[in-house]
mmCIF file of C-alpha atoms in Angstrom:
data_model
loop_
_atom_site.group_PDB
_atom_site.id
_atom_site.type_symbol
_atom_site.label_atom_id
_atom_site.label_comp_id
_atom_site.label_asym_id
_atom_site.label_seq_id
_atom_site.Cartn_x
_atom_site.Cartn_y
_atom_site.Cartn_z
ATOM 1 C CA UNK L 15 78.560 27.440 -23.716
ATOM 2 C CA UNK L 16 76.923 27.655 -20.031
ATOM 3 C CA UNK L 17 78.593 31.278 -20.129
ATOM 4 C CA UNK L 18 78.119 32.422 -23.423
ATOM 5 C CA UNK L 19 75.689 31.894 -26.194
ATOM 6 C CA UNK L 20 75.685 33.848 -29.788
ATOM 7 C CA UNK L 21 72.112 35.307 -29.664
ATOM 8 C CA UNK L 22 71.369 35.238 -25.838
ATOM 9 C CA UNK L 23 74.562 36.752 -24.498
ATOM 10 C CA UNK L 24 76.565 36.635 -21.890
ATOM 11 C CA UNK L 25 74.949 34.851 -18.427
ATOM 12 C CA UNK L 26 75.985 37.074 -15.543
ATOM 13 C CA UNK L 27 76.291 34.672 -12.630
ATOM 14 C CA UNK L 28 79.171 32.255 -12.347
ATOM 15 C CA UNK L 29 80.041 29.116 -13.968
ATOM 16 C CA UNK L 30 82.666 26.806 -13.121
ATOM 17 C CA UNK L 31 84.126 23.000 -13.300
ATOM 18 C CA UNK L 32 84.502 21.514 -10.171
ATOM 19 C CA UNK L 33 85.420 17.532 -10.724
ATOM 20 C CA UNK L 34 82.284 15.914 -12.063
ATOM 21 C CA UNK L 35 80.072 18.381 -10.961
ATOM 22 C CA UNK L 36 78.724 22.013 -13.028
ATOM 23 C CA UNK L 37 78.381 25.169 -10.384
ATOM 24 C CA UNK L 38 76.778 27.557 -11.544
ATOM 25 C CA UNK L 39 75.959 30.409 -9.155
ATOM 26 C CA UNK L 40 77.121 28.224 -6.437
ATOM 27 C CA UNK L 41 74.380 25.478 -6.945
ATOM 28 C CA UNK L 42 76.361 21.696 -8.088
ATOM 29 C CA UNK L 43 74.649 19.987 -10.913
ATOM 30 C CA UNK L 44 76.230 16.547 -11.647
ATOM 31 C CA UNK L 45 77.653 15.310 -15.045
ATOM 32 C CA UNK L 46 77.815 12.334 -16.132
ATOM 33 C CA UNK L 47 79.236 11.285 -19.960
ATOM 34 C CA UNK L 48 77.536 7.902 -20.678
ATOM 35 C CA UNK L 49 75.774 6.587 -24.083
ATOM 36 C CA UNK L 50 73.723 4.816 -21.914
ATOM 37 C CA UNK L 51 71.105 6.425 -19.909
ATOM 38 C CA UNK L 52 70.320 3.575 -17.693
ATOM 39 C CA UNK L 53 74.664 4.014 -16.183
ATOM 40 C CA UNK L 54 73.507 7.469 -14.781
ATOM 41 C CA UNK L 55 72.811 7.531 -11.481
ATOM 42 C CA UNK L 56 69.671 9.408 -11.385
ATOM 43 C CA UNK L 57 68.795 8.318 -8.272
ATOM 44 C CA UNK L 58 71.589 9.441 -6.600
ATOM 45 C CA UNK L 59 71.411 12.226 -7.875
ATOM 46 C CA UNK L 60 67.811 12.919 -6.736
ATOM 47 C CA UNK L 61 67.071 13.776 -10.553
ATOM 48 C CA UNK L 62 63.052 12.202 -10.328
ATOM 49 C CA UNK L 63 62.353 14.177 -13.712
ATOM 50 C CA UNK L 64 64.778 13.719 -16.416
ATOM 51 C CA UNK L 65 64.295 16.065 -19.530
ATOM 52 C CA UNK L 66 65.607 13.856 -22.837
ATOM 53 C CA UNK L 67 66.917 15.658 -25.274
ATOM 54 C CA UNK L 68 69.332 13.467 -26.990
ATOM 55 C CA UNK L 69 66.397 12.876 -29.765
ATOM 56 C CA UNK L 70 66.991 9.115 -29.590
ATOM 57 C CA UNK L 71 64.888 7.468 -26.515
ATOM 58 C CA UNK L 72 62.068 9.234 -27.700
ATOM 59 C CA UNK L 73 59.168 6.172 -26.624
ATOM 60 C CA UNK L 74 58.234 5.199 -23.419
ATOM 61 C CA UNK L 75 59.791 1.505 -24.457
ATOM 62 C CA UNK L 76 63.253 3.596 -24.796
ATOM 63 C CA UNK L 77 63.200 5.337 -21.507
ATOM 64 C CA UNK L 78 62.680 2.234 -19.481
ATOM 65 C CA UNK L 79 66.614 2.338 -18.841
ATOM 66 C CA UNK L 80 66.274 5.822 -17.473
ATOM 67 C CA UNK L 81 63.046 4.696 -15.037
ATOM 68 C CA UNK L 82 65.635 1.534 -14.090
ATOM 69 C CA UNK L 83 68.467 4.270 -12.923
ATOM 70 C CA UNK L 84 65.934 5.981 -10.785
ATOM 71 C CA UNK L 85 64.266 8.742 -12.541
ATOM 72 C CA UNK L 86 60.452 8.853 -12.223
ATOM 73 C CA UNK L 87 59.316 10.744 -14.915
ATOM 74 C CA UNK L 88 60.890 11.194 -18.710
ATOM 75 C CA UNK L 89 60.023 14.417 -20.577
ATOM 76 C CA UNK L 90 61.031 14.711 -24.274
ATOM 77 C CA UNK L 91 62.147 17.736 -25.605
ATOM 78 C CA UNK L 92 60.896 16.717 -28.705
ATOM 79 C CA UNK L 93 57.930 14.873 -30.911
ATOM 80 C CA UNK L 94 57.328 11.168 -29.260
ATOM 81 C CA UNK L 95 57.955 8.637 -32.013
ATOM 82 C CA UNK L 96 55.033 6.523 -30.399
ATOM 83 C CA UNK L 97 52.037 7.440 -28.323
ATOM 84 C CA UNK L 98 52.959 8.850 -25.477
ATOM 85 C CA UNK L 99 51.361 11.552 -24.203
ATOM 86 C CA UNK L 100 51.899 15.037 -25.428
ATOM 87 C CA UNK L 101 51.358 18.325 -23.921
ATOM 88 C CA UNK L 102 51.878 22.539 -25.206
ATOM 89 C CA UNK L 103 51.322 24.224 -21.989
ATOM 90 C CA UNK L 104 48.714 27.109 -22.427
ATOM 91 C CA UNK L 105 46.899 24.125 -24.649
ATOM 92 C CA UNK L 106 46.046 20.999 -23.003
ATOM 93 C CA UNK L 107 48.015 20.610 -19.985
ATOM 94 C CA UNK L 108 44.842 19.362 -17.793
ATOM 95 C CA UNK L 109 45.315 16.178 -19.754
ATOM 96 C CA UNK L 110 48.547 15.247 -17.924
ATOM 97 C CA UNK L 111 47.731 12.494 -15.665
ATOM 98 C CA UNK L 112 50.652 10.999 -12.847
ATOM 99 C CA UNK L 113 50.407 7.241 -13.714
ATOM 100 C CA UNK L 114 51.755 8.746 -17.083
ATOM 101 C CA UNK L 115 56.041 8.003 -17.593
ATOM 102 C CA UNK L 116 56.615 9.577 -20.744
ATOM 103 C CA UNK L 117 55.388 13.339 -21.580
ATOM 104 C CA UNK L 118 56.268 14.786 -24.897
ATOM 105 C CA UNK L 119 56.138 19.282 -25.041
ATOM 106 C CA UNK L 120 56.410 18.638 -28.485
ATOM 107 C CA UNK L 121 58.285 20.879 -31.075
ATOM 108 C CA UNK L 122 58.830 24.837 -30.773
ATOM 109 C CA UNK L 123 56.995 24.842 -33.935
ATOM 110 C CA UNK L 124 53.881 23.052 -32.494
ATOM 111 C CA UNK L 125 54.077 25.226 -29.609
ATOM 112 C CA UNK L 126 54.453 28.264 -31.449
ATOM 113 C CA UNK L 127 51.221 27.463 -33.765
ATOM 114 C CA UNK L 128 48.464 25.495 -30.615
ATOM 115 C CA UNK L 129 48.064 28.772 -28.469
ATOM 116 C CA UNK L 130 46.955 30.609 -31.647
ATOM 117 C CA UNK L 131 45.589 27.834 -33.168
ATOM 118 C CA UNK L 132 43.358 27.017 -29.933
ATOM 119 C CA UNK L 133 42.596 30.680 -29.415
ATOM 120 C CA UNK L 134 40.867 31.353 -33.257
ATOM 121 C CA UNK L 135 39.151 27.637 -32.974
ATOM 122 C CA UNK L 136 37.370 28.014 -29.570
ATOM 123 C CA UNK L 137 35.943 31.788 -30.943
ATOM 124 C CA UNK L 138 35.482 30.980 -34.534
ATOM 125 C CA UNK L 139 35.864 27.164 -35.366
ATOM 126 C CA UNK L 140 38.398 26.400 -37.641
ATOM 127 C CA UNK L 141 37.214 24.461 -40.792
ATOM 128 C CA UNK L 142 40.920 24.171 -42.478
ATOM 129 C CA UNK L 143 44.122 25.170 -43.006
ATOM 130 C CA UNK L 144 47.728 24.886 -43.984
ATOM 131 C CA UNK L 145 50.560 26.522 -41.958
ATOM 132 C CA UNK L 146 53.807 27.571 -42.784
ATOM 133 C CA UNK L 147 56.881 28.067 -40.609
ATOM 134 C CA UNK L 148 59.621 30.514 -41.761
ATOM 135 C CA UNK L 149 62.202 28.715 -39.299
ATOM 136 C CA UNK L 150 66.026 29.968 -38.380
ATOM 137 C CA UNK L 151 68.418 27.358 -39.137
ATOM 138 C CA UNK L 152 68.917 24.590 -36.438
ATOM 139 C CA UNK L 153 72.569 22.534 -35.472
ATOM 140 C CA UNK L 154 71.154 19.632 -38.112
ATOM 141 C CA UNK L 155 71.976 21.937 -41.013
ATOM 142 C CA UNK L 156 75.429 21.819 -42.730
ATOM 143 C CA UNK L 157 77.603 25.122 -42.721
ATOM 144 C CA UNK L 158 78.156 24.275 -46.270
ATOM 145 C CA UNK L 159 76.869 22.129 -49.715
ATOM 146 C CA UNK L 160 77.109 17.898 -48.128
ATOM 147 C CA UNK L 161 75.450 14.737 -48.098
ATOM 148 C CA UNK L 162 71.814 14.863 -46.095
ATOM 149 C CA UNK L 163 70.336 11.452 -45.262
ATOM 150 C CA UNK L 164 67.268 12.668 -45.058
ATOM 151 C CA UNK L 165 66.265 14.636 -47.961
ATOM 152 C CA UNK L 166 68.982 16.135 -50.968
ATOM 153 C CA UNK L 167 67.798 20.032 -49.747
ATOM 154 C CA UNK L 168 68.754 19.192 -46.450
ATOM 155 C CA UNK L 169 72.317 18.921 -47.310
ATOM 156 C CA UNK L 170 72.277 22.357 -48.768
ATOM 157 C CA UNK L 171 74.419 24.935 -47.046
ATOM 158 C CA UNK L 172 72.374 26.693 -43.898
ATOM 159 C CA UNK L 173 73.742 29.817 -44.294
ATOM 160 C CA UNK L 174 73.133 30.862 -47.774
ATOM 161 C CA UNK L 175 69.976 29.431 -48.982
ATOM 162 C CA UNK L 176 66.445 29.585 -47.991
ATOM 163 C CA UNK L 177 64.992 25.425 -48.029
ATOM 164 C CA UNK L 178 61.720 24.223 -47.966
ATOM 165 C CA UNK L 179 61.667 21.491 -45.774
ATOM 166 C CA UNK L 180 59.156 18.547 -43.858
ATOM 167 C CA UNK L 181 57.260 19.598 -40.552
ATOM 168 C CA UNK L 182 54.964 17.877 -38.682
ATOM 169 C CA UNK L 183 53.614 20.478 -36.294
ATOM 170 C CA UNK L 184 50.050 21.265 -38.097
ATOM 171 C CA UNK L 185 49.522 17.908 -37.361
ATOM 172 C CA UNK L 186 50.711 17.492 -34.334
ATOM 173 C CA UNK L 187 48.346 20.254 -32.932
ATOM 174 C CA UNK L 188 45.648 17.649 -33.150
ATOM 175 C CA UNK L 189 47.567 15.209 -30.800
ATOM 176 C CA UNK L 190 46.454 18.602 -28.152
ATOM 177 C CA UNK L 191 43.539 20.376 -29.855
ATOM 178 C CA UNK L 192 41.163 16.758 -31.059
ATOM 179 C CA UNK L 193 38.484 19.260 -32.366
ATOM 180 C CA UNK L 194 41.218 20.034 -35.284
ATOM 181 C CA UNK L 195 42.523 16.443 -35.848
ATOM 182 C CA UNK L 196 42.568 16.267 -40.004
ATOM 183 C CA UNK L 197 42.114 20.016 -40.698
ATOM 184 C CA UNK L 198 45.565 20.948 -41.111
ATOM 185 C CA UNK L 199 49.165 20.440 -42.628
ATOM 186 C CA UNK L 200 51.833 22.295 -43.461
ATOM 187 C CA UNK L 201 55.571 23.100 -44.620
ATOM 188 C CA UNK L 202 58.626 24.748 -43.599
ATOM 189 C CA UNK L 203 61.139 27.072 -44.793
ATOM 190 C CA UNK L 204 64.616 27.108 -43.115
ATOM 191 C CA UNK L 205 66.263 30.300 -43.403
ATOM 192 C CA UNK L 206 69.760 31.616 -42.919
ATOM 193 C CA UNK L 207 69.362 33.559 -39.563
ATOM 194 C CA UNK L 208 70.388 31.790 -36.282
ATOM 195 C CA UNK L 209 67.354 32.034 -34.007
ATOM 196 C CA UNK L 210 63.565 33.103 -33.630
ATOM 197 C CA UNK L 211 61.309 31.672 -36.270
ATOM 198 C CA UNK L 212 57.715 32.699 -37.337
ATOM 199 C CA UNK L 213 54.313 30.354 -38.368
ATOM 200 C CA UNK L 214 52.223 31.721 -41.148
ATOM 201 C CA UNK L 215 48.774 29.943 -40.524
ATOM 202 C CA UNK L 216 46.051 30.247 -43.564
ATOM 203 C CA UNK L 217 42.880 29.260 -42.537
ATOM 204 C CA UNK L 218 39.147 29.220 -43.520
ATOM 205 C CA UNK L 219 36.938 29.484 -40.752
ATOM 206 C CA UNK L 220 33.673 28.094 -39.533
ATOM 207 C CA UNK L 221 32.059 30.823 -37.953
ATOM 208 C CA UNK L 222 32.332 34.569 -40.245
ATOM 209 C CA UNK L 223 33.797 37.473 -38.399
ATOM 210 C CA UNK L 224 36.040 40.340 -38.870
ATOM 211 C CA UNK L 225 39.886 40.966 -38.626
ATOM 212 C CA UNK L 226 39.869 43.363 -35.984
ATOM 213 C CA UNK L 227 37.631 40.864 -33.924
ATOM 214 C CA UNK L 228 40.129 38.181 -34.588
ATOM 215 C CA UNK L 229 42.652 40.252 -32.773
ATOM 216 C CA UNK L 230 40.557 41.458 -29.931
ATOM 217 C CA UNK L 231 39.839 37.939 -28.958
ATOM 218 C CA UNK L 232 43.667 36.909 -29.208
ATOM 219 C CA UNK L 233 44.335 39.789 -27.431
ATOM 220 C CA UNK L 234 41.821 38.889 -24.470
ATOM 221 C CA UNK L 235 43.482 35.202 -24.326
ATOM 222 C CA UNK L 236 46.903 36.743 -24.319
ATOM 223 C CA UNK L 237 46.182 39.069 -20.950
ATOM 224 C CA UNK L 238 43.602 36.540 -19.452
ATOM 225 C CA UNK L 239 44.192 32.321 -19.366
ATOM 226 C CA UNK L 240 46.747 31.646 -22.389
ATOM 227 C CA UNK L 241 49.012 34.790 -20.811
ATOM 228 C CA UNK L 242 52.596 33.490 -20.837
ATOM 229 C CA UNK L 243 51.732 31.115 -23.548
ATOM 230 C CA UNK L 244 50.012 33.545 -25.660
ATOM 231 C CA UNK L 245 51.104 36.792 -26.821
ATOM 232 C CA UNK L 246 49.508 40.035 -28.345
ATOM 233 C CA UNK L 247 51.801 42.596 -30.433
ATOM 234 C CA UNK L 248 50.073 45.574 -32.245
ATOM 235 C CA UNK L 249 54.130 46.950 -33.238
ATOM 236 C CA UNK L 250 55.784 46.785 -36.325
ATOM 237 C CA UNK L 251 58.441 44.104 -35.277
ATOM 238 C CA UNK L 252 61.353 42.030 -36.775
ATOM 239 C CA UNK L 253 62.500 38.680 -35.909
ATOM 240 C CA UNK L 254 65.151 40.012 -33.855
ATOM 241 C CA UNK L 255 62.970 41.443 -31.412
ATOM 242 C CA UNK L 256 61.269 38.645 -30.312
ATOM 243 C CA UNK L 257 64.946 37.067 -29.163
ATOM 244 C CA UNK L 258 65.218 35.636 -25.832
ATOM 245 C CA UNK L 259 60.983 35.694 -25.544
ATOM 246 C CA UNK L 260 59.601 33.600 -23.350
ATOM 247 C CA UNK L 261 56.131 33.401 -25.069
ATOM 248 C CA UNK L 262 55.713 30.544 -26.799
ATOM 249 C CA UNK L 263 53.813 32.232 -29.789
ATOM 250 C CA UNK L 264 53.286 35.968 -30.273
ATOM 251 C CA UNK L 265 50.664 36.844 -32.248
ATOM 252 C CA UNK L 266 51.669 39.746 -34.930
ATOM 253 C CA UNK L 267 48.502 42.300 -35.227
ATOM 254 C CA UNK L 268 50.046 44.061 -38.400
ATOM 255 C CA UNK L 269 51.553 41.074 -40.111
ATOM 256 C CA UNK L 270 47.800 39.020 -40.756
ATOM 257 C CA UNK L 271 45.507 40.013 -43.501
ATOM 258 C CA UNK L 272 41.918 38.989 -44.310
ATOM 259 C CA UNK L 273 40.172 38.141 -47.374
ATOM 260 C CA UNK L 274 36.584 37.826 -46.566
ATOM 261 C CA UNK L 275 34.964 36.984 -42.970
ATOM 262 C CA UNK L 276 35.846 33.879 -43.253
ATOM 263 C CA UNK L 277 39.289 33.505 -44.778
ATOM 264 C CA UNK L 278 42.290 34.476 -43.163
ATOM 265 C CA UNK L 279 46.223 34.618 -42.426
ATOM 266 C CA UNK L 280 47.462 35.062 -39.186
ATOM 267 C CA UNK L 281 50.864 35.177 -38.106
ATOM 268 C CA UNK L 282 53.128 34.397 -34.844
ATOM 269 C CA UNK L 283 56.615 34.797 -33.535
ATOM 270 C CA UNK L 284 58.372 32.248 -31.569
ATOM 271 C CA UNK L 285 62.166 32.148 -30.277
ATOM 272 C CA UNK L 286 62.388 28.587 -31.094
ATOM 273 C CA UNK L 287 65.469 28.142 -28.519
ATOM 274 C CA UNK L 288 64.478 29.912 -25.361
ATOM 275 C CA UNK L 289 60.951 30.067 -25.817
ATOM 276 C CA UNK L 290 60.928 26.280 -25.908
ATOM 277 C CA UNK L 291 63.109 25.932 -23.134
ATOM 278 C CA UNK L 292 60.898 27.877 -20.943
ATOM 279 C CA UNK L 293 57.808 25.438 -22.208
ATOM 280 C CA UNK L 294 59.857 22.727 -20.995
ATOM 281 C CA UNK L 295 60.564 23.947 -17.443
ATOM 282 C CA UNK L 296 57.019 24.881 -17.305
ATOM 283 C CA UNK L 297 56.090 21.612 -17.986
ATOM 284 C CA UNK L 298 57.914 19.929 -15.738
ATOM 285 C CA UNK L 299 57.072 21.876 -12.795
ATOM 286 C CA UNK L 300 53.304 21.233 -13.651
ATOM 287 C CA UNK L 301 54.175 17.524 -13.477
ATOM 288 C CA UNK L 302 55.745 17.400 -10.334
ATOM 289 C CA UNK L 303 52.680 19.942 -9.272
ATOM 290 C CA UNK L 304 50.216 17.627 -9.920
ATOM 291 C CA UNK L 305 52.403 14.310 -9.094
ATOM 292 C CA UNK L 306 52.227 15.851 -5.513
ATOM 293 C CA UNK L 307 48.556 16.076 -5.497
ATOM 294 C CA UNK L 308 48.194 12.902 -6.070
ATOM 295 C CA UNK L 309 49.977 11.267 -3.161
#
């Protein structure tokens, strides 16, 4: 899977098993196969931030074992379950402090919603609103009709039905915009294509203004301090061309309509795999970035 992936293709360097170890392009990366994170030798490894993505040591309580195995810092690669600190780079990443252990980037969803989100509050103020994500189907999903713990349309099969479904993202974006905390919510729909996903955001506005403003401030964002977090597209586009972007949300020009000055839809494209990804690595090197300031 290192050399070949379904949407993003074929990787063109090498990859190869030698022992215990993963080289790819020459460089060794270590495996381990433990249930336990605190039996990995992080330390030995010289692996001082460890991304989790295992979905279940998702509280700084949890990742104690992997601090006690000699990794410094724990970033989730998904929603904290407790208070830990959360970040969406382009959003609020001055609020990551180094005393901090645990530091959650969140969900591609809440990532693909905050840049626009921040971008349309800071101009206009946003009074309310209620977001929608039109998501490809994720590895949780069964191929076919089964048994869903969590909810009876969960268990419907991925690939031939469109399901509404929970999300927590709109709310989320008040964990890294405050200023919105209690003005939004919102739903998904999972759909049967296997990557890229888009976030429908209805909103009513504070301040009144015009569509074509609305995109000329997105746009400035998207080429000035939100650039590689942000995105501008003025082209009629499908969900297929926004595969292996690394923007975390690309705001669609032609897709958002406008009902008076201060009502609105606006919508943004995110490829929730390696879009995500990207926001991940990005975080991480801003951590150790400011972690070495600090010394």
């Amino acid at each position: 899977m290192m050399k070949y992936d379904s949407i993003h293709g074929r990787y063109d360097g090498t990859v190869e098993v030698d022992g215990d170890s993963l080289v790819i392009d020459g460089h060794k990366v270590a495996l381990s196969h433990t249930r336990d994170p605190a039996e990995i030798p992080f330390a030995k490894y010289g692996a001082d931030y460890v991304c989790e993505s295992t979905g279940v040591f998702l509280t700084t309580e949890k990742i104690q074992a992997h601090l006690k195995a000699g990794a410094k810092k724990v970033v989730f690669s998904a929603p904290a379950k407790d208070d830990s600190h959360t970040i969406v780079m382009g959003v609020n990443q001055e609020t990551y402090k180094p005393e901090m252990q645990a530091v959650s980037c969140a969900s591609c969803t809440t990532n693909g919603l905050a840049p626009m989100v921040k971008a349309i509050n800071d101009a206009f103020g946003v009074k309310r609103g209620l977001m929608t994500t039109i998501h490809a189907m994720t590895a949780s999903q069964p191929t076919v009709d089964g048994a869903s713990k969590k909810d009876w349309r969960g268990g419907r099969a991925a690939s031939g039905n469109i399901i509404p479904s929970s999300t927590g993202a709109a709310k989320a974006c008040a964990l890294v915009i405050p200023a919105i905390k209690g003005k939004l919510t919102g739903m998904a729909f999972r759909v049967p294509t296997i990557d890229v996903s888009v976030v429908d955001l209805t909103c009513e506005l504070e301040k009144p203004t015009t569509y074509e403003e609305i995109c000329a401030e997105i746009k400035r964002r998207a080429n000035g301090d939100m650039k590689g977090y942000l995105g501008y597209c003025d082209e009629s586009l499908v969900s297929t061309d926004f595969e292996t972007c690394s923007i975390s949300s690309t705001f669609d020009a032609k897709a958002g309509i406008m009902l008076d000055s201060t009502f609105v839809k606006l919508v943004a494209w995110y490829d929730n795999e390696w879009g995500y990804s990207c926001r991940v690595v990005d975080l991480i090197k801003y951590m150790a970035k400011e972690d070495a300031k600090a010394k």
